[in-house]
Coordinates of C-alpha atoms in Angstrom, one line a residue:
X1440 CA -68.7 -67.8 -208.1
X1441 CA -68.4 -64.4 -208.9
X1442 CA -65.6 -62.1 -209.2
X1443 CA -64.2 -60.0 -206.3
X1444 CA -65.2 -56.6 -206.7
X1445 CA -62.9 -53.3 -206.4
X1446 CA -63.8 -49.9 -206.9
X1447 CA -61.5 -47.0 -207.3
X1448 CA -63.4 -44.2 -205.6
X1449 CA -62.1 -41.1 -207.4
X1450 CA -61.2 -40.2 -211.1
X1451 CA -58.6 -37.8 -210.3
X1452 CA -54.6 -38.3 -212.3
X1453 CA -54.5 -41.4 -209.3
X1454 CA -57.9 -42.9 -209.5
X1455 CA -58.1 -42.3 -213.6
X1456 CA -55.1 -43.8 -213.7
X1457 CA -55.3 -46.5 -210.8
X1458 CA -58.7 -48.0 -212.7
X1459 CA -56.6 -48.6 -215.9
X1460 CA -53.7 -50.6 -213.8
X1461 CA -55.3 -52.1 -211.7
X1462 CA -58.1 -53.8 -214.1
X1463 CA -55.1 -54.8 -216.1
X1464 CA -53.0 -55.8 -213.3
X1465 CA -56.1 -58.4 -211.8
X1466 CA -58.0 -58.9 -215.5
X1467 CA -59.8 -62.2 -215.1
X1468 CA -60.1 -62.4 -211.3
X1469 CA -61.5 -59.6 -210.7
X1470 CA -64.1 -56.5 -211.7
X1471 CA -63.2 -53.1 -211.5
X1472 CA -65.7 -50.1 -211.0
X1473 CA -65.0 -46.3 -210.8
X1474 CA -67.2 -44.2 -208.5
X1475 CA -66.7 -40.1 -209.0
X1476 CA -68.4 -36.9 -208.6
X1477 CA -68.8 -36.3 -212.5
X1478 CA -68.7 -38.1 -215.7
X1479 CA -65.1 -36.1 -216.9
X1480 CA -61.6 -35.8 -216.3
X1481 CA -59.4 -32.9 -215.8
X1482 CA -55.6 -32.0 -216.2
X1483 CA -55.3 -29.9 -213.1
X1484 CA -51.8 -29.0 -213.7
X1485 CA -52.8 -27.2 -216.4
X1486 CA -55.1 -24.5 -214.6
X1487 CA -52.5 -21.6 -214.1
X1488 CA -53.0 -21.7 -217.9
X1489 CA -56.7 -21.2 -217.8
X1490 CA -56.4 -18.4 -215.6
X1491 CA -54.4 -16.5 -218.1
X1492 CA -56.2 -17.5 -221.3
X1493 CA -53.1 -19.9 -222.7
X1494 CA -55.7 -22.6 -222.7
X1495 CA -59.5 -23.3 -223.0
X1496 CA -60.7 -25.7 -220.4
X1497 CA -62.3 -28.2 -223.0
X1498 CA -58.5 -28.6 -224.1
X1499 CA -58.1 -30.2 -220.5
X1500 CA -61.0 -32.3 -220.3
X1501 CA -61.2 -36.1 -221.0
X1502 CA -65.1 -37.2 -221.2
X1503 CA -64.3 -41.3 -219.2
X1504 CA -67.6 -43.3 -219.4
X1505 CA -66.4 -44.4 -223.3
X1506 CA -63.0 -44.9 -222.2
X1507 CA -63.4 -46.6 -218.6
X1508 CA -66.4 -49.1 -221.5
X1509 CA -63.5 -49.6 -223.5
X1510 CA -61.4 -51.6 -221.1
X1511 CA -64.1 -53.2 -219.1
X1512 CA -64.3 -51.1 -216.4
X1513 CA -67.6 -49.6 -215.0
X1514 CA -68.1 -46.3 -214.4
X1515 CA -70.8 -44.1 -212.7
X1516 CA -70.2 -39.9 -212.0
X1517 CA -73.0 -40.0 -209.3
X1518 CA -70.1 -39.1 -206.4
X1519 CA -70.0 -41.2 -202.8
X1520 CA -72.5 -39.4 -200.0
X1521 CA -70.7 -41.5 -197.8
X1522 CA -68.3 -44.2 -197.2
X1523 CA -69.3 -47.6 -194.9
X1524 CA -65.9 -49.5 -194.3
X1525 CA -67.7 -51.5 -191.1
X1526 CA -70.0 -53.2 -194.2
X1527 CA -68.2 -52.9 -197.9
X1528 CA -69.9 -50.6 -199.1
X1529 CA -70.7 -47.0 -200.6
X1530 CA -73.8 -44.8 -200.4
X1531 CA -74.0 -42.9 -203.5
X1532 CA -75.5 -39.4 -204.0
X1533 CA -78.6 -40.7 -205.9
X1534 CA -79.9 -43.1 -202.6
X1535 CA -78.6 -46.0 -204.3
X1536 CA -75.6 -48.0 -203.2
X1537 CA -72.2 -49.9 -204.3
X1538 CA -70.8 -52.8 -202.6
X1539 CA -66.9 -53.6 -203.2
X1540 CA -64.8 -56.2 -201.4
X1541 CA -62.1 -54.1 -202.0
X1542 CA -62.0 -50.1 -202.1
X1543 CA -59.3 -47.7 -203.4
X1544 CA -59.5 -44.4 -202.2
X1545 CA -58.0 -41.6 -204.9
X1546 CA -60.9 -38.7 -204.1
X1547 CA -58.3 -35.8 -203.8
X1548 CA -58.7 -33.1 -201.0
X1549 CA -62.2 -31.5 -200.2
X1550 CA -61.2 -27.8 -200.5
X1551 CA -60.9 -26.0 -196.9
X1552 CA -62.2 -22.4 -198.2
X1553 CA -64.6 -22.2 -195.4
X1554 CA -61.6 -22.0 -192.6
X1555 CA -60.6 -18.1 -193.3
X1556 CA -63.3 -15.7 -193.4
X1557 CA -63.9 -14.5 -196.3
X1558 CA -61.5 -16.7 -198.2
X1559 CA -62.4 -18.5 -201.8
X1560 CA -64.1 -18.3 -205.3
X1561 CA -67.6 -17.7 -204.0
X1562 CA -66.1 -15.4 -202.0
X1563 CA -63.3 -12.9 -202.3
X1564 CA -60.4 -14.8 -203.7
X1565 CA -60.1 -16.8 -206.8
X1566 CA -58.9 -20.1 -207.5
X1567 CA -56.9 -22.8 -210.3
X1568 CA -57.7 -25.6 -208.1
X1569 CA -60.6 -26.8 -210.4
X1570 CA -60.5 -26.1 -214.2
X1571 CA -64.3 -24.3 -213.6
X1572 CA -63.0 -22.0 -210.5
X1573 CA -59.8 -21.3 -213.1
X1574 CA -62.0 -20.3 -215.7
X1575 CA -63.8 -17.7 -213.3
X1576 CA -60.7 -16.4 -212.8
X1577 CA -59.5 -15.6 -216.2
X1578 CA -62.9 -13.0 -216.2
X1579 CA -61.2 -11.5 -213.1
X1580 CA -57.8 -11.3 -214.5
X1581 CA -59.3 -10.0 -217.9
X1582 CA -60.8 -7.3 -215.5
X1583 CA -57.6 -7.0 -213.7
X1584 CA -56.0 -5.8 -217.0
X1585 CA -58.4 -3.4 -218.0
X1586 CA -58.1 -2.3 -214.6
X1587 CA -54.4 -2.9 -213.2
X1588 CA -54.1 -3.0 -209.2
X1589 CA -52.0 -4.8 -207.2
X1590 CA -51.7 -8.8 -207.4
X1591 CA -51.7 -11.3 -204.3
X1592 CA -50.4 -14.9 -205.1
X1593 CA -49.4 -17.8 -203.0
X1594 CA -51.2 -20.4 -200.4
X1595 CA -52.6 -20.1 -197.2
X1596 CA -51.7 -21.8 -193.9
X1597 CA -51.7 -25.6 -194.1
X1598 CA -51.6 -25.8 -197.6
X1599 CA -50.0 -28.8 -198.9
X1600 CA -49.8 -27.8 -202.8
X1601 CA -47.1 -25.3 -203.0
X1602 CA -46.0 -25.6 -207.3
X1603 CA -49.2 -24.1 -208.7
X1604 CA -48.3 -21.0 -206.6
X1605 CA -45.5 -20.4 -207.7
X1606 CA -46.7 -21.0 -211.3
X1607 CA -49.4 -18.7 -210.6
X1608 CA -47.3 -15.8 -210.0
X1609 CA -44.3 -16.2 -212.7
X1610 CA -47.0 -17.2 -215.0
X1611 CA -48.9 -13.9 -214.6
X1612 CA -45.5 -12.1 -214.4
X1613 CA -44.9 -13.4 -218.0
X1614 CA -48.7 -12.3 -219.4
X1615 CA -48.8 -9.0 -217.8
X1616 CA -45.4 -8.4 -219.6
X1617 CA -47.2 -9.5 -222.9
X1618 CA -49.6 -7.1 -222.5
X1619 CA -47.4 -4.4 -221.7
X1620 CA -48.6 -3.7 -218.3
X1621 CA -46.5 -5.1 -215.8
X1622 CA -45.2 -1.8 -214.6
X1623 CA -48.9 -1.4 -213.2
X1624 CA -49.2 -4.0 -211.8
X1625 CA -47.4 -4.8 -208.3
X1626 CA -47.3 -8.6 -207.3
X1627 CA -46.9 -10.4 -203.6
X1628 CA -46.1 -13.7 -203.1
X1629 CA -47.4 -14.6 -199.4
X1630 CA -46.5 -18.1 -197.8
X1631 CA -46.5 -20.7 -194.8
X1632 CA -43.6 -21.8 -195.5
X1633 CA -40.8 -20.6 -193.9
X1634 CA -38.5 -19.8 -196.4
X1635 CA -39.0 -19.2 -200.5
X1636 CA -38.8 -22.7 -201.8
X1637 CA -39.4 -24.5 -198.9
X1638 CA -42.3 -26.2 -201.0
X1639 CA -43.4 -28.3 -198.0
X1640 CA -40.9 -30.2 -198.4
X1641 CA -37.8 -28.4 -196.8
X1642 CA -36.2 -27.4 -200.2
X1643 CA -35.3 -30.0 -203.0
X1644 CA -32.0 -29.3 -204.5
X1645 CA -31.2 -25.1 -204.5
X1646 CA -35.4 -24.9 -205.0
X1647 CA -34.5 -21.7 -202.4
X1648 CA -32.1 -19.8 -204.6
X1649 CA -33.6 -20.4 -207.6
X1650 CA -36.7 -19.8 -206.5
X1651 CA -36.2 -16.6 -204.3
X1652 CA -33.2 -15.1 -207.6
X1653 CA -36.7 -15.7 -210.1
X1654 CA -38.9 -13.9 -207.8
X1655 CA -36.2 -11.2 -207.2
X1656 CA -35.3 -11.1 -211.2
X1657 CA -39.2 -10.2 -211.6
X1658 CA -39.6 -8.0 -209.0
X1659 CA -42.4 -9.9 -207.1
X1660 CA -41.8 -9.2 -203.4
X1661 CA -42.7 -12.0 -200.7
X1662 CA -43.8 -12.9 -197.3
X1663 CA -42.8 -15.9 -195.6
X1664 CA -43.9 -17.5 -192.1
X1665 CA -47.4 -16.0 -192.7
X1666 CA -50.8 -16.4 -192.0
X1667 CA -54.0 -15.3 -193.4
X1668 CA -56.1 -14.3 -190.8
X1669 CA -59.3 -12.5 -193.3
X1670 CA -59.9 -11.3 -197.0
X1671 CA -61.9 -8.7 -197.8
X1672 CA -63.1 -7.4 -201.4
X1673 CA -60.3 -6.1 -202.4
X1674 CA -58.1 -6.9 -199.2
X1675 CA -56.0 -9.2 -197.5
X1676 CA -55.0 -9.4 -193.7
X1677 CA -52.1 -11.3 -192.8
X1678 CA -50.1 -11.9 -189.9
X1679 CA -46.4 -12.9 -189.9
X1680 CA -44.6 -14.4 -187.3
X1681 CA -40.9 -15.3 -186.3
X1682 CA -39.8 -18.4 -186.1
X1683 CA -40.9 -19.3 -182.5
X1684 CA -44.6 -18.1 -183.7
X1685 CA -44.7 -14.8 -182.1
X1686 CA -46.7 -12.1 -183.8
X1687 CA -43.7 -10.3 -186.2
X1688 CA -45.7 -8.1 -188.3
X1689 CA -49.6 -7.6 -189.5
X1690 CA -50.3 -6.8 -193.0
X1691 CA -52.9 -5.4 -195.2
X1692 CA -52.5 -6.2 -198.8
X1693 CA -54.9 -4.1 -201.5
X1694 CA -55.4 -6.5 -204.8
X1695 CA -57.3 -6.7 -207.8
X1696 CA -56.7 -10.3 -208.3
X1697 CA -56.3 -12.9 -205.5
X1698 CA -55.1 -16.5 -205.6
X1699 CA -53.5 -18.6 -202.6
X1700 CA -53.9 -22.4 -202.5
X1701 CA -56.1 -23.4 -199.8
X1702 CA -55.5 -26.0 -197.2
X1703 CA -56.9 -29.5 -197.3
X1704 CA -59.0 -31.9 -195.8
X1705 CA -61.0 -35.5 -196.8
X1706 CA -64.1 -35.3 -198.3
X1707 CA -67.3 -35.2 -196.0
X1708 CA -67.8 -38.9 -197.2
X1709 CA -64.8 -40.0 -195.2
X1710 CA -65.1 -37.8 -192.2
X1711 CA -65.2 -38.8 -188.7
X1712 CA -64.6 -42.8 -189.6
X1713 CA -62.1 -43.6 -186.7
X1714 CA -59.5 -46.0 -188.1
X1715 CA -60.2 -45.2 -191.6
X1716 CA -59.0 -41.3 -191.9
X1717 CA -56.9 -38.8 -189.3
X1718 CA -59.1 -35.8 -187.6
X1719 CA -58.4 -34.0 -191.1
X1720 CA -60.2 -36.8 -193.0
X1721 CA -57.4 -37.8 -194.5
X1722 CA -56.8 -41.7 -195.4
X1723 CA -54.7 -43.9 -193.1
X1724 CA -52.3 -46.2 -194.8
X1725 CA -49.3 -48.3 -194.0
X1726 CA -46.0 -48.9 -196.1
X1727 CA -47.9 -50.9 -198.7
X1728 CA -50.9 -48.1 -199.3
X1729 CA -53.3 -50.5 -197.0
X1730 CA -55.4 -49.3 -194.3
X1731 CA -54.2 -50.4 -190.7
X1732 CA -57.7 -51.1 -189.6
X1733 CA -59.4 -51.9 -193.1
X1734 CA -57.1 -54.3 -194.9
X1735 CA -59.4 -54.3 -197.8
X1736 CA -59.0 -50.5 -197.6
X1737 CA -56.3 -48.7 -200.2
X1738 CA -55.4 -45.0 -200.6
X1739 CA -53.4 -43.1 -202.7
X1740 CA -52.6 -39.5 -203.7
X1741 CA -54.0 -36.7 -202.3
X1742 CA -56.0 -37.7 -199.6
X1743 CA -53.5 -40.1 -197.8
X1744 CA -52.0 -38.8 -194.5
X1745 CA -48.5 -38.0 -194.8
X1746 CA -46.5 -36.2 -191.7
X1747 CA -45.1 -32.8 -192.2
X1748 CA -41.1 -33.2 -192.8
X1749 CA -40.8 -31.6 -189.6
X1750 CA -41.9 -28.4 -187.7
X1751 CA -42.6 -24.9 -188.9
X1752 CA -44.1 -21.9 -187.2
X1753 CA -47.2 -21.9 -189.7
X1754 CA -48.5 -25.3 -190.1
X1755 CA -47.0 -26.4 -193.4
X1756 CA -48.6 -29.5 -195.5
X1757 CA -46.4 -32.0 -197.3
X1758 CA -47.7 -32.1 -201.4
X1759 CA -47.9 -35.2 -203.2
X1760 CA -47.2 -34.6 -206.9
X1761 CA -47.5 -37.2 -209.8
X1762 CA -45.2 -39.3 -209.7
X1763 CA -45.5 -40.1 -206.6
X1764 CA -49.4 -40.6 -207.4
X1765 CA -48.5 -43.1 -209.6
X1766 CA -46.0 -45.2 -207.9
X1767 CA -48.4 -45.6 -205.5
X1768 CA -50.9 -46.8 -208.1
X1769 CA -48.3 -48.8 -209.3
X1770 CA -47.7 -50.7 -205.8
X1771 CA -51.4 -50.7 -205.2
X1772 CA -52.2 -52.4 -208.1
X1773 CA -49.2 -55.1 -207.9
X1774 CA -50.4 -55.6 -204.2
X1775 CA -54.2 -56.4 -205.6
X1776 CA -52.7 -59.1 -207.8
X1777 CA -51.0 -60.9 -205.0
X1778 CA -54.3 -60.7 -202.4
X1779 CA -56.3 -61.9 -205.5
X1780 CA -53.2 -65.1 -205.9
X1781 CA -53.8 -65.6 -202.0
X1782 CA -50.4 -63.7 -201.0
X1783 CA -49.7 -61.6 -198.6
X1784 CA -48.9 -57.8 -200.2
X1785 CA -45.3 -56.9 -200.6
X1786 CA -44.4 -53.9 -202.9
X1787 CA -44.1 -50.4 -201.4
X1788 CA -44.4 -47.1 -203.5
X1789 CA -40.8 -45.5 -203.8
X1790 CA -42.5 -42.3 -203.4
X1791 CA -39.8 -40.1 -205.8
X1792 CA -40.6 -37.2 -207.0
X1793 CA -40.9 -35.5 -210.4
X1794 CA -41.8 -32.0 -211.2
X1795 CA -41.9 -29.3 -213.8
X1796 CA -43.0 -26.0 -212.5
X1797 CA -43.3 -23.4 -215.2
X1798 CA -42.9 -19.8 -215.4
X1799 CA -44.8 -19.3 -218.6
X1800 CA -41.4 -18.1 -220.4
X1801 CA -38.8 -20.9 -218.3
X1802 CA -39.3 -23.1 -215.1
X1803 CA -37.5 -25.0 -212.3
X1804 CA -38.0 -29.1 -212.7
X1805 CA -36.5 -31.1 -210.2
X1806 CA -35.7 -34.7 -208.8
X1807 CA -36.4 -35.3 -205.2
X1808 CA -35.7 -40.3 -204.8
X1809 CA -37.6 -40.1 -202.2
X1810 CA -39.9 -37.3 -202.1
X1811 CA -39.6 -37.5 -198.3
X1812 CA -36.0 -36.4 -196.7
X1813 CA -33.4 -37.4 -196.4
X1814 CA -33.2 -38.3 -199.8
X1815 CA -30.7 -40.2 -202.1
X1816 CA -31.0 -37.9 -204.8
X1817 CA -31.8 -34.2 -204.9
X1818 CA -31.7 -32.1 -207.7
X1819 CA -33.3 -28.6 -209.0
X1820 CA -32.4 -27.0 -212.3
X1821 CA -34.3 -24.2 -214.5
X1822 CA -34.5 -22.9 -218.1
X1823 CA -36.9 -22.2 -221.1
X1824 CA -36.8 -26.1 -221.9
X1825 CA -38.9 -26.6 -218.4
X1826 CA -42.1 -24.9 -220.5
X1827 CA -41.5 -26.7 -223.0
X1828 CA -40.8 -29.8 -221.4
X1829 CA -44.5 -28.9 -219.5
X1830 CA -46.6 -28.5 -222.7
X1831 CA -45.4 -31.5 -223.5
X1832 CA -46.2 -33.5 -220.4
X1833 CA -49.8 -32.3 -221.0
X1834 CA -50.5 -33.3 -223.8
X1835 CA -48.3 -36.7 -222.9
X1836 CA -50.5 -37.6 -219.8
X1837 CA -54.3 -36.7 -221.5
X1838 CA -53.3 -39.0 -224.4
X1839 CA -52.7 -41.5 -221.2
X1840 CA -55.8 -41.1 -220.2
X1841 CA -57.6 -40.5 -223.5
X1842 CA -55.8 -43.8 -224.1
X1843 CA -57.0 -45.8 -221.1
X1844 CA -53.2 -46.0 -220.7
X1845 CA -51.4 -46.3 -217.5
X1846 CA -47.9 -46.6 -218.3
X1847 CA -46.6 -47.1 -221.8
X1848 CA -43.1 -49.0 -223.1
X1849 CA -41.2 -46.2 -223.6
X1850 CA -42.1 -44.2 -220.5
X1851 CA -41.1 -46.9 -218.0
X1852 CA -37.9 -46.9 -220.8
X1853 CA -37.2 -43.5 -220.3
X1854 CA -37.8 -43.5 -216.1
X1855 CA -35.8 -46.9 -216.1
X1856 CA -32.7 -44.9 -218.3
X1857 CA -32.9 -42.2 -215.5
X1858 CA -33.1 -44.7 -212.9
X1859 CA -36.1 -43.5 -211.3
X1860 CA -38.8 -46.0 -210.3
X1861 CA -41.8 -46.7 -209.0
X1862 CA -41.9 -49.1 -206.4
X1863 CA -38.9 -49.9 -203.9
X1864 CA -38.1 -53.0 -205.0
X1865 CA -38.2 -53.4 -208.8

């Protein structure tokens, strides 16, 4: 009899990183196969970088079929077409087909640029979101210095990724200043989020008054509660509103460079399957990352519903950083094990946050156990040692996935020391 068969749909930092755990987790009962939409890896976090020139995308990239080979684990770049949860299987881009008996989800977001005119890398904007797109925009901010004009940074409403804005604009504070022509160059932070900080997540720690004191410190001026209604060439139309929603104020922002995060959706593979995904697309899971109507279904990451933390006048998305990623990889793959043992599923991702946003020149980190308020710990802190502490979780993570490593010794030492951890009930 043959082995039961699961395949990771994605090769993002969850799926990379769910293949290697999970085919280590079940080794000997079961095969593991990886479907994505190309043959490579990339460290996303590392993007606002590109878009500067600090780094060259091939420094990012991690080529998987040899690695996923190495540990047994099959591998094709073809992408999913579409996904068939009624019959077990995937329709791949080529026409062909994979069948799984069990499926792990970890696609990431389909990118929502369509849903403002105007809006995007093809269009008027640009983007970090990919390492290509952030490439593209390091020509534009190589033509923004030759040419300085105002700079527009932040995310658009229903984002759900709030730290790479942030980045974005310190980061390019810190360049500009390099080159000698920050004085040239003014900068606007526009945001959903109801207050500087807010992060989707209402605040972790003093994220607000560190967060708002830096952007005051570098004289980049803000606008909260607002909504993007149309770009333009070379400008931006917002609207603002009070916190009942009303209309507060309209705004029309000239730039030279544009960046917001976009909001997210699932990928057209996963759209409109009832019981599967929410009207967004996005992956329906219960407390042990398991489909309600699929139970052979997982999801993690990105593309997993998660409720906003509670109301806001501009729809507000709740972000789901890496180490949350990984504990639920962690409680996915421990819940494999036990369905392949004949046991019913029993760990739960603890869902704690981790996260080093940098500034190019300092950064804020902070702790939120869980992610989710309220919360048993939360903590925000800044200084130069955040950069550093972020080169050095790059190069860290790609020698994780270089590696075909999920979690070494010494970093479950380290998280253990710190009393972090990834599932509920180590």
């Amino acid at each position: 009899m043959s082995h039961p068969h699961i395949v990771v749909l994605g090769a993002g930092l969850g799926g990379t990183i769910a293949a290697y755990e999970i085919a280590s987790a079940t080794k000997g009962k079961a095969r593991v196969s990886v479907v994505n939409k190309g043959d490579d890896y990339w460290f996303v976090p590392s993007n606002p970088w590109v878009a500067v020139g600090w780094r060259e995308p091939e420094a990012l990239q991690v080529h998987l079929p040899p690695v996923m080979e190495k540990h047994g684990i099959a591998f094709t770049g073809t992408g999913a077409r579409k996904v068939d949860p009624a019959n077990n299987r995937i329709e791949l881009n080529d026409d062909s087909y994979i069948d799984y008996d069990y499926l792990v989800i970890a696609t990431g977001p389909d990118l929502a640029w369509d849903e403002i005119d105007g809006f995007g890398p093809d269009r008027n904007t640009v983007s970090i979101c990919e390492t290509a797109s952030a490439e593209q925009a390091r020509a534009r901010f190589e033509e923004l210095c030759a040419n300085p004009r105002p700079v527009v940074v932040g995310a658009a409403q229903g984002a759900s990724c709030y730290g790479p804005a942030y980045e974005m604009a310190m980061i390019l504070d810190t360049e500009l200043k390099k080159r000698g022509i920050r004085h040239k160059v003014p900068m606007t932070f526009i945001t959903p989020e109801p207050y500087i900080g807010h992060l989707g997540l209402d605040g972790v720690g003093d994220t607000k008054g560190l967060l708002e004191s830096e952007m005051r410190d570098r004289h980049i001026k803000w606008v909260t509660n607002a909504k993007v209604d149309s770009v333009e060439t070379d400008t931006i139309h917002i609207t603002e509103v009070n916190d009942d929603g009303s209309e507060k104020k309209r705004h029309d922002l000239d730039f030279g460079w544009c960046m917001l995060m976009p909001p997210f959706r699932g990928i057209p593979a996963l759209m409109g399957l009832e019981g599967l995904v929410n009207p967004r697309g996005f992956v329906l899971v219960d407390e042990h990352q398991r489909n309600p109507k699929y139970s052979n279904v997982f999801g993690l990451g990105v593309c997993i519903a998660i409720p906003p933390t509670g109301p806001t006048p501009v729809p507000v998305g709740v972000p789901k950083t890496g180490f949350m990623i990984e504990s639920m990889v962690t409680a996915i793959a421990q819940n494999l094990k036990e369905i392949l043992d004949g046991q019913e599923p029993t760990h739960e991702a603890s869902w704690n946050a981790i996260c080093l946003a940098d500034f190019g020149d300092g950064g804020v980190a902070f702790v939120a156990k869980p992610q989710i308020p309220p919360r048993n710990t939360n903590w925000a802190s800044e200084g130069k040692w955040v950069h550093l502490a972020k080169i050095g979780f790059e190069k860290y993570f790609l020698r994780k996935i270089r590696k075909g490593e999920s979690e070494p010794f010494y970093e479950k030492l380290a998280l253990h020391v710190l009393g972090i951890k990834k599932l509920t009930m180590d």
